[in-house]
mmCIF file of C-alpha atoms in Angstrom:
data_model
loop_
_atom_site.group_PDB
_atom_site.id
_atom_site.type_symbol
_atom_site.label_atom_id
_atom_site.label_comp_id
_atom_site.label_asym_id
_atom_site.label_seq_id
_atom_site.Cartn_x
_atom_site.Cartn_y
_atom_site.Cartn_z
ATOM 1 C CA MET M 1 114.272 70.173 74.932
ATOM 2 C CA GLY M 2 112.035 72.305 77.132
ATOM 3 C CA VAL M 3 111.526 75.868 78.244
ATOM 4 C CA ARG M 4 114.690 77.958 78.094
ATOM 5 C CA ARG M 5 115.681 79.888 81.198
ATOM 6 C CA GLY M 6 114.808 83.549 80.700
ATOM 7 C CA SER M 7 112.478 82.919 77.740
ATOM 8 C CA VAL M 8 109.001 84.436 77.543
ATOM 9 C CA ALA M 9 107.357 81.249 78.823
ATOM 10 C CA TRP M 10 109.873 81.103 81.661
ATOM 11 C CA ARG M 11 109.091 84.680 82.680
ATOM 12 C CA TYR M 12 105.318 84.488 82.414
ATOM 13 C CA PHE M 13 103.923 80.939 82.676
ATOM 14 C CA GLY M 14 104.513 80.548 86.412
ATOM 15 C CA ASP M 15 103.283 84.038 87.314
ATOM 16 C CA ALA M 16 101.153 83.894 90.457
ATOM 17 C CA ARG M 17 98.303 85.659 88.648
ATOM 18 C CA ASN M 18 97.873 82.649 86.381
ATOM 19 C CA MET M 19 96.576 80.675 89.351
ATOM 20 C CA LEU M 20 93.533 82.946 89.472
ATOM 21 C CA LEU M 21 92.426 81.354 86.195
ATOM 22 C CA GLY M 22 92.983 77.829 87.509
ATOM 23 C CA PRO M 23 89.282 77.000 88.066
ATOM 24 C CA GLN M 24 88.296 78.476 84.701
ATOM 25 C CA ILE M 25 90.969 76.415 82.947
ATOM 26 C CA LEU M 26 89.771 73.282 84.726
ATOM 27 C CA VAL M 27 86.198 73.961 83.570
ATOM 28 C CA LEU M 28 87.443 74.301 79.989
ATOM 29 C CA GLN M 29 89.341 71.037 80.313
ATOM 30 C CA VAL M 30 86.547 68.895 81.748
ATOM 31 C CA ALA M 31 84.071 70.286 79.222
ATOM 32 C CA HIS M 32 85.940 68.163 76.669
ATOM 33 C CA PRO M 33 84.008 64.861 76.688
ATOM 34 C CA VAL M 34 87.109 62.664 77.009
ATOM 35 C CA VAL M 35 88.577 64.698 79.866
ATOM 36 C CA GLY M 36 85.230 65.051 81.618
ATOM 37 C CA ALA M 37 84.577 61.312 81.519
ATOM 38 C CA GLY M 38 88.066 60.550 82.825
ATOM 39 C CA VAL M 39 87.706 62.995 85.711
ATOM 40 C CA LEU M 40 84.274 61.655 86.675
ATOM 41 C CA GLU M 41 85.335 58.011 86.722
ATOM 42 C CA HIS M 42 88.998 58.132 87.742
ATOM 43 C CA SER M 43 89.578 61.279 89.818
ATOM 44 C CA ASN M 44 89.044 62.131 93.476
ATOM 45 C CA TYR M 45 88.783 65.843 92.669
ATOM 46 C CA ARG M 46 85.381 66.200 94.338
ATOM 47 C CA ASP M 47 86.552 64.562 97.580
ATOM 48 C CA ASP M 48 90.042 66.078 97.778
ATOM 49 C CA PRO M 49 90.339 69.091 95.449
ATOM 50 C CA TRP M 50 93.303 70.624 97.295
ATOM 51 C CA ARG M 51 95.544 67.598 96.807
ATOM 52 C CA ARG M 52 94.638 67.536 93.119
ATOM 53 C CA LEU M 53 95.414 71.253 92.764
ATOM 54 C CA VAL M 54 98.761 70.922 94.548
ATOM 55 C CA ARG M 55 99.776 67.979 92.379
ATOM 56 C CA THR M 56 98.788 69.879 89.240
ATOM 57 C CA PHE M 57 100.791 72.919 90.349
ATOM 58 C CA LEU M 58 103.863 70.801 91.094
ATOM 59 C CA SER M 59 103.552 68.961 87.796
ATOM 60 C CA LEU M 60 103.222 72.076 85.628
ATOM 61 C CA SER M 61 106.001 73.850 87.508
ATOM 62 C CA THR M 62 108.330 70.897 86.995
ATOM 63 C CA ILE M 63 107.656 70.672 83.272
ATOM 64 C CA VAL M 64 108.358 74.370 82.720
ATOM 65 C CA TYR M 65 111.009 75.108 85.373
ATOM 66 C CA GLY M 66 112.500 71.691 86.140
ATOM 67 C CA GLY M 67 115.093 71.648 83.383
ATOM 68 C CA GLU M 68 115.328 69.128 80.568
ATOM 69 C CA ARG M 69 115.650 66.082 82.821
ATOM 70 C CA GLY M 70 112.980 67.192 85.270
ATOM 71 C CA ALA M 71 110.528 67.963 82.473
ATOM 72 C CA ALA M 72 111.176 64.638 80.737
ATOM 73 C CA SER M 73 110.746 62.727 83.989
ATOM 74 C CA GLU M 74 107.465 64.441 84.839
ATOM 75 C CA ALA M 75 106.129 64.021 81.310
ATOM 76 C CA ALA M 76 106.892 60.286 81.452
ATOM 77 C CA ARG M 77 105.137 60.053 84.819
ATOM 78 C CA LEU M 78 102.057 61.776 83.426
ATOM 79 C CA ARG M 79 101.885 59.484 80.416
ATOM 80 C CA ALA M 80 102.185 56.421 82.641
ATOM 81 C CA LEU M 81 99.511 57.803 84.982
ATOM 82 C CA HIS M 82 97.057 58.428 82.154
ATOM 83 C CA ARG M 83 97.696 55.171 80.327
ATOM 84 C CA GLU M 84 95.078 53.278 82.337
ATOM 85 C CA ILE M 85 92.475 56.047 82.398
ATOM 86 C CA LYS M 86 89.973 54.737 79.885
ATOM 87 C CA GLY M 87 86.441 53.441 79.681
ATOM 88 C CA ILE M 88 82.994 54.197 78.274
ATOM 89 C CA ASP M 89 81.253 57.462 79.140
ATOM 90 C CA ALA M 90 77.596 58.073 79.973
ATOM 91 C CA ALA M 91 76.782 58.522 76.283
ATOM 92 C CA GLY M 92 78.299 55.152 75.387
ATOM 93 C CA ARG M 93 81.449 56.607 73.823
ATOM 94 C CA ARG M 94 84.824 55.008 74.410
ATOM 95 C CA TYR M 95 87.482 57.304 75.827
ATOM 96 C CA HIS M 96 91.166 57.161 76.686
ATOM 97 C CA ALA M 97 93.086 59.865 78.525
ATOM 98 C CA LEU M 98 96.023 59.610 76.101
ATOM 99 C CA ASN M 99 93.820 60.323 73.106
ATOM 100 C CA PRO M 100 96.024 62.900 71.293
ATOM 101 C CA GLU M 101 93.051 65.149 70.530
ATOM 102 C CA ALA M 102 92.066 65.332 74.203
ATOM 103 C CA TYR M 103 95.674 65.554 75.397
ATOM 104 C CA LEU M 104 96.210 68.476 73.037
ATOM 105 C CA TRP M 105 93.107 70.242 74.332
ATOM 106 C CA VAL M 106 94.326 70.094 77.931
ATOM 107 C CA HIS M 107 97.670 71.507 76.827
ATOM 108 C CA ALA M 108 95.902 74.197 74.779
ATOM 109 C CA THR M 109 93.905 75.457 77.760
ATOM 110 C CA LEU M 110 97.152 75.972 79.676
ATOM 111 C CA VAL M 111 98.753 77.786 76.744
ATOM 112 C CA GLN M 112 95.752 80.071 76.301
ATOM 113 C CA GLY M 113 95.395 80.569 80.048
ATOM 114 C CA GLY M 114 98.876 82.015 80.367
ATOM 115 C CA VAL M 115 98.134 84.684 77.770
ATOM 116 C CA GLU M 116 94.663 85.422 79.118
ATOM 117 C CA ALA M 117 95.833 85.823 82.706
ATOM 118 C CA HIS M 118 98.204 88.617 81.753
ATOM 119 C CA ARG M 119 95.620 90.291 79.551
ATOM 120 C CA ILE M 120 93.077 90.272 82.381
ATOM 121 C CA PHE M 121 95.206 90.773 85.490
ATOM 122 C CA GLY M 122 98.306 92.520 84.203
ATOM 123 C CA LYS M 123 99.958 93.989 81.142
ATOM 124 C CA PRO M 124 99.041 92.091 77.955
ATOM 125 C CA LEU M 125 101.876 90.368 76.143
ATOM 126 C CA THR M 126 102.955 92.001 72.902
ATOM 127 C CA PRO M 127 102.412 90.133 69.596
ATOM 128 C CA GLU M 128 106.147 89.380 69.501
ATOM 129 C CA GLN M 129 106.087 88.032 73.048
ATOM 130 C CA ILE M 130 103.044 85.890 72.303
ATOM 131 C CA GLU M 131 104.755 84.324 69.287
ATOM 132 C CA GLU M 132 107.815 83.462 71.364
ATOM 133 C CA TYR M 133 105.634 82.254 74.231
ATOM 134 C CA TYR M 134 103.717 79.955 71.894
ATOM 135 C CA ALA M 135 106.928 78.594 70.383
ATOM 136 C CA ASP M 136 108.137 77.785 73.912
ATOM 137 C CA MET M 137 104.856 76.147 74.882
ATOM 138 C CA ARG M 138 104.822 74.182 71.644
ATOM 139 C CA GLU M 139 108.097 72.644 72.803
ATOM 140 C CA VAL M 140 106.382 71.796 76.094
ATOM 141 C CA GLY M 141 103.689 69.984 74.105
ATOM 142 C CA LEU M 142 106.363 67.901 72.394
ATOM 143 C CA VAL M 143 107.928 67.069 75.772
ATOM 144 C CA LEU M 144 104.506 65.923 76.987
ATOM 145 C CA GLY M 145 104.348 63.414 74.147
ATOM 146 C CA LEU M 146 102.376 65.231 71.473
ATOM 147 C CA ARG M 147 103.732 65.034 67.931
ATOM 148 C CA GLU M 148 104.605 67.784 65.483
ATOM 149 C CA HIS M 149 101.497 67.157 63.390
ATOM 150 C CA HIS M 150 99.263 67.458 66.462
ATOM 151 C CA LEU M 151 100.371 70.990 67.335
ATOM 152 C CA PRO M 152 99.350 74.147 65.433
ATOM 153 C CA VAL M 153 102.412 75.627 63.771
ATOM 154 C CA ASP M 154 102.097 79.181 65.120
ATOM 155 C CA TRP M 155 99.920 81.439 67.266
ATOM 156 C CA ALA M 156 97.487 82.308 64.466
ATOM 157 C CA ALA M 157 96.927 78.622 63.696
ATOM 158 C CA PHE M 158 96.582 77.922 67.410
ATOM 159 C CA GLN M 159 93.908 80.610 67.785
ATOM 160 C CA ASP M 160 91.921 79.079 64.900
ATOM 161 C CA TYR M 161 92.210 75.639 66.484
ATOM 162 C CA TYR M 162 91.247 76.935 69.934
ATOM 163 C CA ALA M 163 88.220 78.916 68.729
ATOM 164 C CA HIS M 164 86.994 75.903 66.752
ATOM 165 C CA GLY M 165 87.359 73.682 69.834
ATOM 166 C CA LEU M 166 85.346 76.065 72.000
ATOM 167 C CA VAL M 167 82.451 76.037 69.556
ATOM 168 C CA THR M 168 82.386 72.443 68.337
ATOM 169 C CA ARG M 169 84.085 70.174 70.888
ATOM 170 C CA LEU M 170 83.123 71.314 74.378
ATOM 171 C CA GLU M 171 79.899 70.186 75.989
ATOM 172 C CA ASP M 172 77.890 70.605 79.146
ATOM 173 C CA ASN M 173 78.463 67.600 81.399
ATOM 174 C CA GLN M 174 78.434 66.549 85.038
ATOM 175 C CA ALA M 175 82.153 67.182 85.498
ATOM 176 C CA VAL M 176 81.667 70.840 84.536
ATOM 177 C CA HIS M 177 79.016 71.318 87.197
ATOM 178 C CA ASP M 178 81.047 69.424 89.788
ATOM 179 C CA VAL M 179 83.973 71.780 89.229
ATOM 180 C CA ILE M 180 81.770 74.876 89.365
ATOM 181 C CA GLU M 181 80.163 73.668 92.604
ATOM 182 C CA SER M 182 83.558 72.936 94.160
ATOM 183 C CA VAL M 183 84.653 76.494 93.311
ATOM 184 C CA HIS M 184 81.706 77.977 95.157
ATOM 185 C CA ARG M 185 81.953 75.542 98.082
ATOM 186 C CA LEU M 186 85.634 75.315 98.874
ATOM 187 C CA LYS M 187 86.495 72.434 101.174
ATOM 188 C CA LYS M 188 89.036 72.777 103.957
ATOM 189 C CA PRO M 189 92.589 72.057 102.787
ATOM 190 C CA PHE M 190 93.321 70.463 106.195
ATOM 191 C CA ARG M 191 90.866 68.690 108.465
ATOM 192 C CA TRP M 192 92.352 70.229 111.593
ATOM 193 C CA ILE M 193 91.262 73.760 110.609
ATOM 194 C CA PRO M 194 88.252 74.690 112.787
ATOM 195 C CA GLY M 195 85.065 75.135 110.809
ATOM 196 C CA PRO M 196 84.260 78.597 112.255
ATOM 197 C CA LEU M 197 87.682 79.838 111.119
ATOM 198 C CA TRP M 198 87.484 78.299 107.651
ATOM 199 C CA TRP M 199 83.907 79.318 106.843
ATOM 200 C CA PRO M 200 84.472 83.082 106.285
ATOM 201 C CA VAL M 201 87.634 82.366 104.275
ATOM 202 C CA ALA M 202 85.785 79.825 102.142
ATOM 203 C CA VAL M 203 82.882 82.201 101.512
ATOM 204 C CA LEU M 204 85.134 85.075 100.406
ATOM 205 C CA ALA M 205 87.486 82.905 98.334
ATOM 206 C CA GLY M 206 84.547 81.059 96.784
ATOM 207 C CA ARG M 207 82.875 84.282 95.739
ATOM 208 C CA ILE M 208 86.054 85.605 94.151
ATOM 209 C CA ALA M 209 86.869 82.314 92.412
ATOM 210 C CA GLY M 210 83.297 81.960 91.177
ATOM 211 C CA LEU M 211 83.273 85.529 89.894
ATOM 212 C CA VAL M 212 86.571 85.099 88.025
ATOM 213 C CA THR M 213 85.579 81.702 86.631
ATOM 214 C CA ALA M 214 82.219 82.840 85.277
ATOM 215 C CA GLY M 215 83.473 86.223 84.117
ATOM 216 C CA THR M 216 86.443 84.938 82.152
ATOM 217 C CA LEU M 217 84.680 82.067 80.385
ATOM 218 C CA PRO M 218 83.696 82.795 76.785
ATOM 219 C CA PRO M 219 80.054 83.998 76.732
ATOM 220 C CA LEU M 220 78.997 81.119 74.496
ATOM 221 C CA LEU M 221 80.174 78.656 77.162
ATOM 222 C CA ARG M 222 78.456 80.549 79.978
ATOM 223 C CA GLU M 223 75.247 80.151 78.019
ATOM 224 C CA ARG M 224 75.974 76.506 77.229
ATOM 225 C CA PHE M 225 76.614 75.732 80.904
ATOM 226 C CA GLY M 226 73.572 77.671 82.118
ATOM 227 C CA MET M 227 75.598 80.305 83.988
ATOM 228 C CA THR M 228 74.281 83.818 84.540
ATOM 229 C CA TRP M 229 76.336 86.992 84.138
ATOM 230 C CA THR M 230 74.985 90.394 85.140
ATOM 231 C CA PRO M 231 76.256 93.970 84.772
ATOM 232 C CA GLY M 232 76.801 94.003 88.538
ATOM 233 C CA GLN M 233 79.047 90.948 88.320
ATOM 234 C CA GLU M 234 80.958 92.573 85.476
ATOM 235 C CA ARG M 235 81.600 95.673 87.616
ATOM 236 C CA ARG M 236 82.789 93.562 90.556
ATOM 237 C CA LEU M 237 85.135 91.602 88.299
ATOM 238 C CA ARG M 238 86.618 94.812 86.911
ATOM 239 C CA ARG M 239 87.227 96.152 90.424
ATOM 240 C CA PHE M 240 88.934 92.913 91.412
ATOM 241 C CA THR M 241 91.158 92.855 88.325
ATOM 242 C CA ARG M 242 92.226 96.461 88.998
ATOM 243 C CA LEU M 243 93.117 95.509 92.568
ATOM 244 C CA VAL M 244 95.232 92.580 91.362
ATOM 245 C CA ARG M 245 97.055 94.795 88.858
ATOM 246 C CA VAL M 246 97.886 97.367 91.539
ATOM 247 C CA LEU M 247 99.103 94.781 94.052
ATOM 248 C CA MET M 248 101.166 92.805 91.528
ATOM 249 C CA ALA M 249 102.799 95.986 90.252
ATOM 250 C CA LEU M 250 104.456 96.187 93.670
ATOM 251 C CA VAL M 251 106.036 92.729 93.236
ATOM 252 C CA ILE M 252 109.293 92.495 91.296
ATOM 253 C CA PRO M 253 109.049 90.085 88.304
ATOM 254 C CA PRO M 254 111.353 87.335 89.680
ATOM 255 C CA LEU M 255 109.160 87.008 92.775
ATOM 256 C CA ARG M 256 106.054 86.552 90.644
ATOM 257 C CA ILE M 257 107.344 83.165 89.456
ATOM 258 C CA ALA M 258 109.299 82.290 92.605
ATOM 259 C CA GLY M 259 106.678 79.831 93.846
ATOM 260 C CA ALA M 260 106.689 77.842 90.619
ATOM 261 C CA VAL M 261 110.491 77.811 90.389
ATOM 262 C CA ALA M 262 110.798 76.643 94.004
ATOM 263 C CA ALA M 263 108.140 73.964 93.478
ATOM 264 C CA ALA M 264 110.012 72.628 90.448
ATOM 265 C CA ALA M 265 113.324 72.562 92.329
ATOM 266 C CA TRP M 266 111.717 70.671 95.215
ATOM 267 C CA THR M 267 110.060 68.146 92.895
ATOM 268 C CA VAL M 268 113.268 67.502 90.960
ATOM 269 C CA ARG M 269 115.275 67.020 94.186
ATOM 270 C CA ALA M 270 112.621 64.687 95.591
ATOM 271 C CA GLY M 271 112.805 62.572 92.434
ATOM 272 C CA GLU M 272 116.575 62.175 92.397
ATOM 273 C CA PRO M 273 116.806 59.280 94.905
ATOM 274 C CA ALA M 274 114.233 57.260 92.965
ATOM 275 C CA ARG M 275 116.090 57.800 89.682
ATOM 276 C CA GLU M 276 119.415 56.879 91.235
ATOM 277 C CA GLN M 277 117.969 53.710 92.769
ATOM 278 C CA SER M 278 116.319 52.646 89.494
ATOM 279 C CA SER M 279 119.587 53.152 87.599
ATOM 280 C CA GLY M 280 121.783 51.257 90.046
ATOM 281 C CA GLY M 281 123.136 54.374 91.716
ATOM 282 C CA THR M 282 123.756 56.455 88.602
ATOM 283 C CA ALA M 283 121.099 58.989 87.696
ATOM 284 C CA GLN M 284 119.929 58.852 84.091
ATOM 285 C CA PRO M 285 117.420 60.888 82.101
ATOM 286 C CA ALA M 286 113.855 59.772 82.752
ATOM 287 C CA GLY M 287 112.212 58.030 79.861
ATOM 288 C CA ALA M 288 115.428 56.348 78.707
ATOM 289 C CA GLY M 289 114.703 53.045 77.071
ATOM 290 C CA GLN M 290 111.060 53.810 76.468
#
């Protein structure tokens, strides 16, 4: 089971506007102590953020738009990848990336991010759409390996869970500040790009990404992370969100998710030879026999 073609999650999760909240979502994720420790000790995000972002985009696109087999295959790959991410953090606490509580939090930030992106940069989803969207994304959580008892039963229960997590579970840590710094100081995606050409792009993109990240974080987290937010920044964020709304209104809905759909199709096709080879020439659903 996965996301149904034409469902609310299908129509809205891969919307290009959601990518604008990518850095904010990553901050929310690494603020969880288990996720933050795993990123600090097992990730090359600081050295190669673009590769990490591309892989994340391909992975999420495949789970939502890759069909039942593509989603199952990618979910199995993610579980295998995270199985060895474990250790002891700076506070002496043991952590494991497959801890259901931490795994659920990462999933929750993506669920919430999809709703928030449309509220901020587009037309907010209706209560009926949000309920259907959450039901779809709850199925995604099950595909990822979470269990029924891990997942809030409906949107209202999810909102209670999410608000409680923001207040009680997230903490200021080094991973949070590493992500924030990387947002403001964007590295070149390719080494061959001349520095004088990349510098103005990096400055502009960094300012916009930093503004969106700080402005869309809950105020209690801005305070917890030591981030400032002024009336001038609020006005600039509002102008930027209005610009995004105007520009995206000119794009027909299917094109808004075209990048994610194409990425999923490419990933699924690229994985077919490996599945056929592992099954003796006959493709089989990933995860079979596990």
